[in-house]
PDB file of C-alpha atoms in Angstrom:
ATOM      1  CA  UNK B   1     -20.755   6.834  45.992  1.00 42.00           C
ATOM      2  CA  UNK B   2     -20.686  10.251  44.422  1.00 44.00           C
ATOM      3  CA  UNK B   3     -16.951   9.964  43.940  1.00 46.00           C
ATOM      4  CA  UNK B   4     -17.012   6.359  42.642  1.00 41.00           C
ATOM      5  CA  UNK B   5     -19.155   7.013  39.608  1.00 37.00           C
ATOM      6  CA  UNK B   6     -16.901   9.796  38.009  1.00 42.00           C
ATOM      7  CA  UNK B   7     -13.780   7.578  38.529  1.00 38.00           C
ATOM      8  CA  UNK B   8     -15.511   4.574  36.963  1.00 36.00           C
ATOM      9  CA  UNK B   9     -16.661   6.658  33.923  1.00 37.00           C
ATOM     10  CA  UNK B  10     -13.079   8.037  33.559  1.00 35.00           C
ATOM     11  CA  UNK B  11     -11.693   4.464  33.486  1.00 35.00           C
ATOM     12  CA  UNK B  12     -14.284   3.431  31.007  1.00 36.00           C
ATOM     13  CA  UNK B  13     -13.567   6.145  28.615  1.00 36.00           C
ATOM     14  CA  UNK B  14      -9.789   5.659  28.841  1.00 36.00           C
ATOM     15  CA  UNK B  15      -9.865   1.996  28.166  1.00 38.00           C
ATOM     16  CA  UNK B  16     -12.204   2.498  25.273  1.00 39.00           C
ATOM     17  CA  UNK B  17      -9.965   5.010  23.754  1.00 42.00           C
ATOM     18  CA  UNK B  18      -6.964   2.637  24.049  1.00 44.00           C
ATOM     19  CA  UNK B  19      -8.915  -0.140  22.354  1.00 42.00           C
ATOM     20  CA  UNK B  20      -9.799   2.193  19.391  1.00 57.00           C
ATOM     21  CA  UNK B  21      -6.150   3.103  18.860  1.00 68.00           C
ATOM     22  CA  UNK B  22      -4.888  -0.054  17.303  1.00 90.00           C
ATOM     23  CA  UNK B  23      -1.698   1.330  15.832  1.00 96.00           C
ATOM     24  CA  UNK B  24       1.747   2.087  17.535  1.00 97.00           C
ATOM     25  CA  UNK B  25       3.992   4.882  16.436  1.00 97.00           C
ATOM     26  CA  UNK B  26       7.492   3.714  16.595  1.00 97.00           C
ATOM     27  CA  UNK B  27       9.686   6.347  14.779  1.00 97.00           C
ATOM     28  CA  UNK B  28       9.917   9.440  12.752  1.00 97.00           C
ATOM     29  CA  UNK B  29      11.088   8.850   9.226  1.00 97.00           C
ATOM     30  CA  UNK B  30      13.614  11.041   7.448  1.00 95.00           C
ATOM     31  CA  UNK B  31      11.902  10.725   4.105  1.00 95.00           C
ATOM     32  CA  UNK B  32       9.116  13.322   3.494  1.00 90.00           C
ATOM     33  CA  UNK B  33       6.786  11.359   1.041  1.00 94.00           C
ATOM     34  CA  UNK B  34       7.041   7.661   1.696  1.00 97.00           C
ATOM     35  CA  UNK B  35       4.601   6.173  -0.716  1.00 97.00           C
ATOM     36  CA  UNK B  36       5.522   2.371  -0.381  1.00 98.00           C
ATOM     37  CA  UNK B  37       7.084   0.030   2.028  1.00 98.00           C
ATOM     38  CA  UNK B  38       8.232  -3.578   1.304  1.00 98.00           C
ATOM     39  CA  UNK B  39       9.933  -6.149   3.582  1.00 98.00           C
ATOM     40  CA  UNK B  40      12.392  -8.673   2.189  1.00 98.00           C
ATOM     41  CA  UNK B  41      12.676 -11.571   4.645  1.00 97.00           C
ATOM     42  CA  UNK B  42      15.791 -12.882   2.734  1.00 94.00           C
ATOM     43  CA  UNK B  43      17.797  -9.773   3.934  1.00 95.00           C
ATOM     44  CA  UNK B  44      15.603  -8.743   6.781  1.00 96.00           C
ATOM     45  CA  UNK B  45      15.310  -5.261   5.326  1.00 97.00           C
ATOM     46  CA  UNK B  46      12.556  -2.752   4.718  1.00 98.00           C
ATOM     47  CA  UNK B  47      12.561  -0.789   1.608  1.00 98.00           C
ATOM     48  CA  UNK B  48      10.837   2.499   0.753  1.00 98.00           C
ATOM     49  CA  UNK B  49      10.336   4.798  -2.112  1.00 98.00           C
ATOM     50  CA  UNK B  50       8.854   8.288  -2.671  1.00 97.00           C
ATOM     51  CA  UNK B  51       6.239   8.997  -5.293  1.00 92.00           C
ATOM     52  CA  UNK B  52       6.181  11.669  -8.244  1.00 92.00           C
ATOM     53  CA  UNK B  53       8.327  14.694  -8.034  1.00 89.00           C
ATOM     54  CA  UNK B  54      10.992  12.890  -6.073  1.00 95.00           C
ATOM     55  CA  UNK B  55      14.331  11.114  -7.083  1.00 96.00           C
ATOM     56  CA  UNK B  56      14.533   7.882  -8.941  1.00 98.00           C
ATOM     57  CA  UNK B  57      15.827   6.171  -5.815  1.00 98.00           C
ATOM     58  CA  UNK B  58      14.724   3.370  -3.487  1.00 98.00           C
ATOM     59  CA  UNK B  59      15.757   3.414   0.213  1.00 98.00           C
ATOM     60  CA  UNK B  60      16.497   0.687   2.684  1.00 98.00           C
ATOM     61  CA  UNK B  61      15.300   2.031   6.110  1.00 98.00           C
ATOM     62  CA  UNK B  62      15.708   0.793   9.649  1.00 97.00           C
ATOM     63  CA  UNK B  63      12.972   0.344  12.333  1.00 95.00           C
ATOM     64  CA  UNK B  64      14.302   3.712  13.589  1.00 97.00           C
ATOM     65  CA  UNK B  65      12.710   5.264  10.489  1.00 97.00           C
ATOM     66  CA  UNK B  66      16.035   6.398   9.112  1.00 97.00           C
ATOM     67  CA  UNK B  67      17.530   5.688   5.674  1.00 97.00           C
ATOM     68  CA  UNK B  68      20.388   3.235   5.817  1.00 98.00           C
ATOM     69  CA  UNK B  69      21.184   2.743   2.134  1.00 98.00           C
ATOM     70  CA  UNK B  70      19.888   4.243  -1.074  1.00 98.00           C
ATOM     71  CA  UNK B  71      19.894   2.829  -4.591  1.00 98.00           C
ATOM     72  CA  UNK B  72      19.638   5.098  -7.645  1.00 98.00           C
ATOM     73  CA  UNK B  73      17.680   3.434 -10.502  1.00 98.00           C
ATOM     74  CA  UNK B  74      19.720   4.796 -13.499  1.00 98.00           C
ATOM     75  CA  UNK B  75      17.501   3.756 -16.409  1.00 97.00           C
ATOM     76  CA  UNK B  76      14.189   4.905 -14.922  1.00 97.00           C
ATOM     77  CA  UNK B  77      12.411   8.203 -14.199  1.00 96.00           C
ATOM     78  CA  UNK B  78      10.148   8.576 -11.313  1.00 97.00           C
ATOM     79  CA  UNK B  79       6.999   9.405 -13.333  1.00 97.00           C
ATOM     80  CA  UNK B  80       4.806   8.402 -10.484  1.00 98.00           C
ATOM     81  CA  UNK B  81       6.086   5.567  -8.453  1.00 98.00           C
ATOM     82  CA  UNK B  82       3.495   4.568  -5.895  1.00 98.00           C
ATOM     83  CA  UNK B  83       4.142   1.124  -4.683  1.00 98.00           C
ATOM     84  CA  UNK B  84       6.654  -1.670  -4.028  1.00 98.00           C
ATOM     85  CA  UNK B  85       6.255  -5.412  -4.177  1.00 98.00           C
ATOM     86  CA  UNK B  86       8.588  -8.426  -4.141  1.00 98.00           C
ATOM     87  CA  UNK B  87       8.612 -12.079  -5.192  1.00 98.00           C
ATOM     88  CA  UNK B  88       9.669 -15.172  -3.188  1.00 97.00           C
ATOM     89  CA  UNK B  89      13.194 -14.931  -4.507  1.00 97.00           C
ATOM     90  CA  UNK B  90      13.583 -11.456  -3.059  1.00 98.00           C
ATOM     91  CA  UNK B  91      13.589  -9.299  -6.231  1.00 98.00           C
ATOM     92  CA  UNK B  92      11.779  -5.867  -5.851  1.00 98.00           C
ATOM     93  CA  UNK B  93       9.195  -4.337  -8.159  1.00 99.00           C
ATOM     94  CA  UNK B  94       8.455  -0.691  -8.576  1.00 98.00           C
ATOM     95  CA  UNK B  95       4.870   0.119  -9.448  1.00 98.00           C
ATOM     96  CA  UNK B  96       5.035   3.249 -11.722  1.00 98.00           C
ATOM     97  CA  UNK B  97       1.298   3.357 -12.145  1.00 98.00           C
ATOM     98  CA  UNK B  98       0.287   6.444 -10.285  1.00 98.00           C
ATOM     99  CA  UNK B  99      -2.411   8.072 -12.503  1.00 98.00           C
ATOM    100  CA  UNK B 100      -4.204  10.789 -10.549  1.00 98.00           C
ATOM    101  CA  UNK B 101      -5.680  12.514 -13.724  1.00 98.00           C
ATOM    102  CA  UNK B 102      -6.501   9.122 -15.389  1.00 98.00           C
ATOM    103  CA  UNK B 103      -4.540  10.173 -18.496  1.00 98.00           C
ATOM    104  CA  UNK B 104      -1.395   7.895 -18.558  1.00 98.00           C
ATOM    105  CA  UNK B 105      -0.876   5.335 -21.326  1.00 98.00           C
ATOM    106  CA  UNK B 106       2.562   4.263 -19.943  1.00 98.00           C
ATOM    107  CA  UNK B 107       1.694   2.324 -16.913  1.00 98.00           C
ATOM    108  CA  UNK B 108       4.363  -0.288 -15.922  1.00 98.00           C
ATOM    109  CA  UNK B 109       6.012  -2.407 -13.209  1.00 99.00           C
ATOM    110  CA  UNK B 110       9.736  -2.580 -13.053  1.00 98.00           C
ATOM    111  CA  UNK B 111      11.878  -5.395 -11.727  1.00 98.00           C
ATOM    112  CA  UNK B 112      15.062  -4.678  -9.620  1.00 98.00           C
ATOM    113  CA  UNK B 113      17.088  -7.840  -9.112  1.00 98.00           C
ATOM    114  CA  UNK B 114      17.878  -8.737  -5.566  1.00 98.00           C
ATOM    115  CA  UNK B 115      21.725  -8.833  -6.262  1.00 97.00           C
ATOM    116  CA  UNK B 116      21.537  -5.133  -7.224  1.00 98.00           C
ATOM    117  CA  UNK B 117      20.134  -3.893  -3.931  1.00 98.00           C
ATOM    118  CA  UNK B 118      23.439  -3.567  -2.027  1.00 97.00           C
ATOM    119  CA  UNK B 119      24.901  -1.471  -4.808  1.00 98.00           C
ATOM    120  CA  UNK B 120      24.593   2.421  -5.090  1.00 98.00           C
ATOM    121  CA  UNK B 121      23.131   2.260  -8.536  1.00 98.00           C
ATOM    122  CA  UNK B 122      20.977  -0.378 -10.271  1.00 98.00           C
ATOM    123  CA  UNK B 123      19.152  -0.815 -13.594  1.00 98.00           C
ATOM    124  CA  UNK B 124      15.751  -2.466 -14.065  1.00 98.00           C
ATOM    125  CA  UNK B 125      15.905  -5.959 -15.510  1.00 98.00           C
ATOM    126  CA  UNK B 126      12.251  -6.281 -16.741  1.00 98.00           C
ATOM    127  CA  UNK B 127       9.471  -4.065 -17.621  1.00 98.00           C
ATOM    128  CA  UNK B 128       5.854  -5.328 -17.179  1.00 98.00           C
ATOM    129  CA  UNK B 129       3.808  -2.708 -19.067  1.00 98.00           C
ATOM    130  CA  UNK B 130      -0.017  -3.026 -19.021  1.00 99.00           C
ATOM    131  CA  UNK B 131      -3.222  -1.331 -19.847  1.00 98.00           C
ATOM    132  CA  UNK B 132      -6.762  -1.356 -18.378  1.00 98.00           C
ATOM    133  CA  UNK B 133      -9.120  -2.492 -21.213  1.00 98.00           C
ATOM    134  CA  UNK B 134     -12.140  -0.941 -19.323  1.00 98.00           C
ATOM    135  CA  UNK B 135     -10.480   2.544 -19.825  1.00 98.00           C
ATOM    136  CA  UNK B 136     -11.449   3.849 -23.242  1.00 97.00           C
ATOM    137  CA  UNK B 137     -10.960   7.528 -22.730  1.00 98.00           C
ATOM    138  CA  UNK B 138      -7.945   9.457 -21.464  1.00 98.00           C
ATOM    139  CA  UNK B 139      -9.259  10.985 -19.258  1.00 98.00           C
ATOM    140  CA  UNK B 140     -12.649   9.422 -18.858  1.00 98.00           C
ATOM    141  CA  UNK B 141     -15.617  11.274 -17.537  1.00 97.00           C
ATOM    142  CA  UNK B 142     -15.079  12.473 -13.977  1.00 97.00           C
ATOM    143  CA  UNK B 143     -17.559   9.997 -12.678  1.00 97.00           C
ATOM    144  CA  UNK B 144     -15.284   7.210 -14.120  1.00 97.00           C
ATOM    145  CA  UNK B 145     -11.975   8.100 -12.522  1.00 98.00           C
ATOM    146  CA  UNK B 146     -11.298   4.620 -11.472  1.00 98.00           C
ATOM    147  CA  UNK B 147      -7.754   3.985 -12.982  1.00 98.00           C
ATOM    148  CA  UNK B 148      -5.316   5.449 -10.514  1.00 98.00           C
ATOM    149  CA  UNK B 149      -3.384   2.859  -8.521  1.00 98.00           C
ATOM    150  CA  UNK B 150      -1.261   2.820  -5.369  1.00 98.00           C
ATOM    151  CA  UNK B 151      -1.628  -0.717  -4.132  1.00 98.00           C
ATOM    152  CA  UNK B 152      -0.340  -4.049  -5.489  1.00 99.00           C
ATOM    153  CA  UNK B 153       1.503  -7.196  -4.485  1.00 99.00           C
ATOM    154  CA  UNK B 154       2.853 -10.251  -6.301  1.00 98.00           C
ATOM    155  CA  UNK B 155       1.219 -13.660  -5.781  1.00 98.00           C
ATOM    156  CA  UNK B 156       1.964 -16.952  -7.472  1.00 98.00           C
ATOM    157  CA  UNK B 157       3.425 -15.406 -10.543  1.00 98.00           C
ATOM    158  CA  UNK B 158       0.907 -12.518 -10.929  1.00 98.00           C
ATOM    159  CA  UNK B 159       0.444  -9.022  -9.715  1.00 99.00           C
ATOM    160  CA  UNK B 160      -2.739  -8.101  -8.194  1.00 99.00           C
ATOM    161  CA  UNK B 161      -3.718  -4.325  -8.362  1.00 99.00           C
ATOM    162  CA  UNK B 162      -6.190  -2.469  -6.351  1.00 99.00           C
ATOM    163  CA  UNK B 163      -7.191   0.849  -8.014  1.00 99.00           C
ATOM    164  CA  UNK B 164      -7.711   4.135  -6.314  1.00 98.00           C
ATOM    165  CA  UNK B 165     -11.140   5.693  -6.958  1.00 98.00           C
ATOM    166  CA  UNK B 166     -10.807   9.327  -7.733  1.00 98.00           C
ATOM    167  CA  UNK B 167     -14.340   9.768  -9.191  1.00 98.00           C
ATOM    168  CA  UNK B 168     -16.781  12.551  -8.507  1.00 96.00           C
ATOM    169  CA  UNK B 169     -19.010  11.543  -5.688  1.00 94.00           C
ATOM    170  CA  UNK B 170     -16.719   8.993  -4.389  1.00 98.00           C
ATOM    171  CA  UNK B 171     -18.494   5.872  -3.232  1.00 98.00           C
ATOM    172  CA  UNK B 172     -15.717   3.788  -1.869  1.00 98.00           C
ATOM    173  CA  UNK B 173     -15.756   1.336  -4.800  1.00 98.00           C
ATOM    174  CA  UNK B 174     -12.360   0.179  -6.512  1.00 98.00           C
ATOM    175  CA  UNK B 175     -11.337  -2.261  -9.116  1.00 98.00           C
ATOM    176  CA  UNK B 176      -9.215  -5.367  -8.913  1.00 99.00           C
ATOM    177  CA  UNK B 177      -6.876  -6.357 -11.727  1.00 99.00           C
ATOM    178  CA  UNK B 178      -4.633  -9.127 -12.513  1.00 98.00           C
ATOM    179  CA  UNK B 179      -1.303  -8.785 -14.577  1.00 99.00           C
ATOM    180  CA  UNK B 180       1.135 -11.598 -15.189  1.00 98.00           C
ATOM    181  CA  UNK B 181       4.681 -11.189 -13.876  1.00 98.00           C
ATOM    182  CA  UNK B 182       6.329 -11.440 -17.280  1.00 98.00           C
ATOM    183  CA  UNK B 183       8.309  -9.054 -19.185  1.00 98.00           C
ATOM    184  CA  UNK B 184       6.262  -7.382 -22.129  1.00 98.00           C
ATOM    185  CA  UNK B 185       2.957  -5.546 -22.660  1.00 98.00           C
ATOM    186  CA  UNK B 186      -0.162  -6.992 -21.102  1.00 98.00           C
ATOM    187  CA  UNK B 187      -3.979  -6.473 -21.024  1.00 98.00           C
ATOM    188  CA  UNK B 188      -4.768  -6.262 -17.348  1.00 99.00           C
ATOM    189  CA  UNK B 189      -7.491  -8.718 -16.379  1.00 98.00           C
ATOM    190  CA  UNK B 190     -10.437  -7.239 -14.579  1.00 98.00           C
ATOM    191  CA  UNK B 191     -11.466  -9.442 -11.803  1.00 98.00           C
ATOM    192  CA  UNK B 192     -14.157  -7.426 -10.110  1.00 98.00           C
ATOM    193  CA  UNK B 193     -15.166  -4.500  -7.880  1.00 98.00           C
ATOM    194  CA  UNK B 194     -14.880  -4.157  -4.060  1.00 98.00           C
ATOM    195  CA  UNK B 195     -16.064  -1.327  -1.712  1.00 98.00           C
ATOM    196  CA  UNK B 196     -14.654   0.205   1.540  1.00 98.00           C
ATOM    197  CA  UNK B 197     -16.697   3.259   2.566  1.00 97.00           C
ATOM    198  CA  UNK B 198     -17.720   6.597   1.258  1.00 96.00           C
ATOM    199  CA  UNK B 199     -15.180   9.178   2.544  1.00 98.00           C
ATOM    200  CA  UNK B 200     -12.210   9.622   0.105  1.00 98.00           C
ATOM    201  CA  UNK B 201      -9.498  10.508   2.621  1.00 96.00           C
ATOM    202  CA  UNK B 202     -10.489   7.748   4.970  1.00 98.00           C
ATOM    203  CA  UNK B 203     -11.559   5.107   2.503  1.00 98.00           C
ATOM    204  CA  UNK B 204      -9.572   5.314  -0.746  1.00 98.00           C
ATOM    205  CA  UNK B 205      -6.969   2.427  -1.070  1.00 98.00           C
ATOM    206  CA  UNK B 206      -3.420   3.458  -0.782  1.00 98.00           C
ATOM    207  CA  UNK B 207      -1.241   0.303  -0.461  1.00 98.00           C
ATOM    208  CA  UNK B 208      -1.492  -3.465  -0.252  1.00 99.00           C
ATOM    209  CA  UNK B 209       0.483  -6.391   0.757  1.00 99.00           C
ATOM    210  CA  UNK B 210       0.063 -10.214   1.253  1.00 98.00           C
ATOM    211  CA  UNK B 211       1.178 -12.195   4.322  1.00 98.00           C
ATOM    212  CA  UNK B 212       4.367 -14.416   3.943  1.00 98.00           C
ATOM    213  CA  UNK B 213       2.140 -17.469   4.322  1.00 98.00           C
ATOM    214  CA  UNK B 214      -0.176 -16.299   1.578  1.00 98.00           C
ATOM    215  CA  UNK B 215      -3.253 -16.486   3.666  1.00 98.00           C
ATOM    216  CA  UNK B 216      -4.073 -12.777   4.183  1.00 98.00           C
ATOM    217  CA  UNK B 217      -4.171  -9.813   1.873  1.00 98.00           C
ATOM    218  CA  UNK B 218      -4.144  -6.368   3.471  1.00 98.00           C
ATOM    219  CA  UNK B 219      -5.345  -3.146   1.860  1.00 99.00           C
ATOM    220  CA  UNK B 220      -4.561   0.222   3.584  1.00 98.00           C
ATOM    221  CA  UNK B 221      -6.623   3.462   3.648  1.00 98.00           C
ATOM    222  CA  UNK B 222      -6.254   6.641   5.697  1.00 98.00           C
ATOM    223  CA  UNK B 223      -7.510   5.163   8.857  1.00 97.00           C
ATOM    224  CA  UNK B 224      -8.499   1.356   8.126  1.00 98.00           C
ATOM    225  CA  UNK B 225      -7.073  -1.941   7.292  1.00 98.00           C
ATOM    226  CA  UNK B 226      -9.011  -4.158   4.902  1.00 98.00           C
ATOM    227  CA  UNK B 227      -8.152  -7.876   5.478  1.00 98.00           C
ATOM    228  CA  UNK B 228      -9.066 -10.369   2.877  1.00 98.00           C
ATOM    229  CA  UNK B 229      -8.991 -14.115   3.600  1.00 98.00           C
ATOM    230  CA  UNK B 230     -10.344 -17.262   1.934  1.00 98.00           C
ATOM    231  CA  UNK B 231      -9.329 -16.196  -1.561  1.00 98.00           C
ATOM    232  CA  UNK B 232      -7.928 -19.608  -2.776  1.00 97.00           C
ATOM    233  CA  UNK B 233      -5.495 -19.232  -5.667  1.00 96.00           C
ATOM    234  CA  UNK B 234      -6.125 -15.425  -6.076  1.00 98.00           C
ATOM    235  CA  UNK B 235      -9.792 -14.771  -6.006  1.00 98.00           C
ATOM    236  CA  UNK B 236      -9.596 -11.610  -3.928  1.00 98.00           C
ATOM    237  CA  UNK B 237     -12.820 -10.203  -5.113  1.00 98.00           C
ATOM    238  CA  UNK B 238     -14.816 -13.191  -3.611  1.00 98.00           C
ATOM    239  CA  UNK B 239     -12.713 -13.715  -0.571  1.00 98.00           C
ATOM    240  CA  UNK B 240     -13.745 -12.878   2.961  1.00 98.00           C
ATOM    241  CA  UNK B 241     -13.372  -9.162   3.645  1.00 98.00           C
ATOM    242  CA  UNK B 242     -13.219  -7.500   7.014  1.00 98.00           C
ATOM    243  CA  UNK B 243     -12.593  -3.859   7.735  1.00 97.00           C
ATOM    244  CA  UNK B 244     -10.822  -2.782  10.891  1.00 97.00           C
ATOM    245  CA  UNK B 245     -10.627   0.843  12.161  1.00 97.00           C
ATOM    246  CA  UNK B 246      -7.062   1.902  13.239  1.00 97.00           C
ATOM    247  CA  UNK B 247      -8.398   4.920  15.373  1.00 95.00           C
ATOM    248  CA  UNK B 248      -5.759   7.207  13.659  1.00 95.00           C
ATOM    249  CA  UNK B 249      -6.230   9.145  10.450  1.00 96.00           C
ATOM    250  CA  UNK B 250      -3.379  10.460   8.267  1.00 97.00           C
ATOM    251  CA  UNK B 251      -2.087  10.145   4.709  1.00 96.00           C
ATOM    252  CA  UNK B 252      -0.889   6.548   5.160  1.00 98.00           C
ATOM    253  CA  UNK B 253       0.620   5.176   1.914  1.00 98.00           C
ATOM    254  CA  UNK B 254       3.270   2.566   2.967  1.00 98.00           C
ATOM    255  CA  UNK B 255       2.323  -0.925   4.072  1.00 98.00           C
ATOM    256  CA  UNK B 256       4.258  -4.218   4.524  1.00 98.00           C
ATOM    257  CA  UNK B 257       4.102  -7.349   6.377  1.00 98.00           C
ATOM    258  CA  UNK B 258       7.286  -8.243   8.530  1.00 98.00           C
ATOM    259  CA  UNK B 259       5.872 -11.528   9.556  1.00 98.00           C
ATOM    260  CA  UNK B 260       2.260 -13.060   9.421  1.00 98.00           C
ATOM    261  CA  UNK B 261       1.203 -11.061  12.297  1.00 98.00           C
ATOM    262  CA  UNK B 262       3.090  -7.782  12.064  1.00 98.00           C
ATOM    263  CA  UNK B 263       2.598  -4.722   9.813  1.00 98.00           C
ATOM    264  CA  UNK B 264       4.758  -1.633   9.196  1.00 98.00           C
ATOM    265  CA  UNK B 265       2.900   1.410   8.080  1.00 98.00           C
ATOM    266  CA  UNK B 266       4.339   4.696   7.085  1.00 98.00           C
ATOM    267  CA  UNK B 267       2.411   7.964   6.366  1.00 98.00           C
ATOM    268  CA  UNK B 268       3.687  11.172   4.439  1.00 96.00           C
ATOM    269  CA  UNK B 269       4.511  14.441   6.169  1.00 93.00           C
ATOM    270  CA  UNK B 270       1.755  16.980   6.040  1.00 87.00           C
ATOM    271  CA  UNK B 271       2.745  20.246   7.836  1.00 82.00           C
ATOM    272  CA  UNK B 272       3.150  19.140  11.446  1.00 82.00           C
ATOM    273  CA  UNK B 273       1.622  15.692  11.202  1.00 89.00           C
ATOM    274  CA  UNK B 274       2.718  12.460   9.525  1.00 95.00           C
ATOM    275  CA  UNK B 275       6.165  11.387   8.499  1.00 97.00           C
ATOM    276  CA  UNK B 276       6.003   8.441  10.918  1.00 97.00           C
ATOM    277  CA  UNK B 277       6.574   4.735  11.007  1.00 98.00           C
ATOM    278  CA  UNK B 278       3.994   2.560  12.770  1.00 98.00           C
ATOM    279  CA  UNK B 279       3.602  -0.984  13.798  1.00 98.00           C
ATOM    280  CA  UNK B 280       0.317  -3.058  13.969  1.00 98.00           C
ATOM    281  CA  UNK B 281      -0.174  -6.468  15.439  1.00 98.00           C
ATOM    282  CA  UNK B 282      -3.038  -8.233  13.639  1.00 98.00           C
ATOM    283  CA  UNK B 283      -3.753 -10.319  16.791  1.00 96.00           C
ATOM    284  CA  UNK B 284      -4.511  -7.112  18.537  1.00 94.00           C
ATOM    285  CA  UNK B 285      -7.064  -5.680  16.111  1.00 94.00           C
ATOM    286  CA  UNK B 286     -10.747  -5.333  17.039  1.00 83.00           C
ATOM    287  CA  UNK B 287     -13.325  -4.865  14.513  1.00 71.00           C
ATOM    288  CA  UNK B 288     -16.293  -2.453  15.062  1.00 59.00           C
TER     289      UNK B 288
END
């Protein structure tokens, strides 16, 4: 009996560790700072971009993490590209709304038509510029740094934006906004505030996507997935929210559904860590 107990404990610890790790690494990426992923079912392709300080390019990548094709956006500077979205027709949208210092007044979403994606160069076909009416100072007080954004998706003709809280004394709260998918300059509609947890690196929202069937919205943080359901026609603030621990912490900034049960996630390279492509099956997730 003296030998059975240690073996049992070893097996118990091993199984528990496996259950906590709910994310599968599948490849290294050849892009250093992937800040967004988006899957286009029409062409069965995954697209990525890098954020501020990088080229004005979008990249089609394979499941091996390697770039297969790149498109230079000739009429657009990469001010602070942070996210990609798509519509049901397969057009891509670049979210140029990174706003670390909460000073920008040129926030915009740019449309890339689907028939441009196989070319080496492309131009944007629409500019959806917007502003947050709740922001009245540029920058606001450090306790009100709520107007950075790295997460959005398109749903039923509107973009839904989930801001990144950079306030002093981070408390996990973030704003949800709605912007029409129409060319022009728009007042973003504030829908409400949600909360994750109170550690910035693990709890700040860095990406978002919505399932192909429109029934699940997913938000990404450094080591968590936030799943929102029962949101009706777009009431994401009052939907049912559940948080899942991935058991893996890194600078994760890319997220996309490839089907209703499968997510791809990418993180940025940071010294000897990151720069990976991961897969998560929603059916395998276990909440705390």
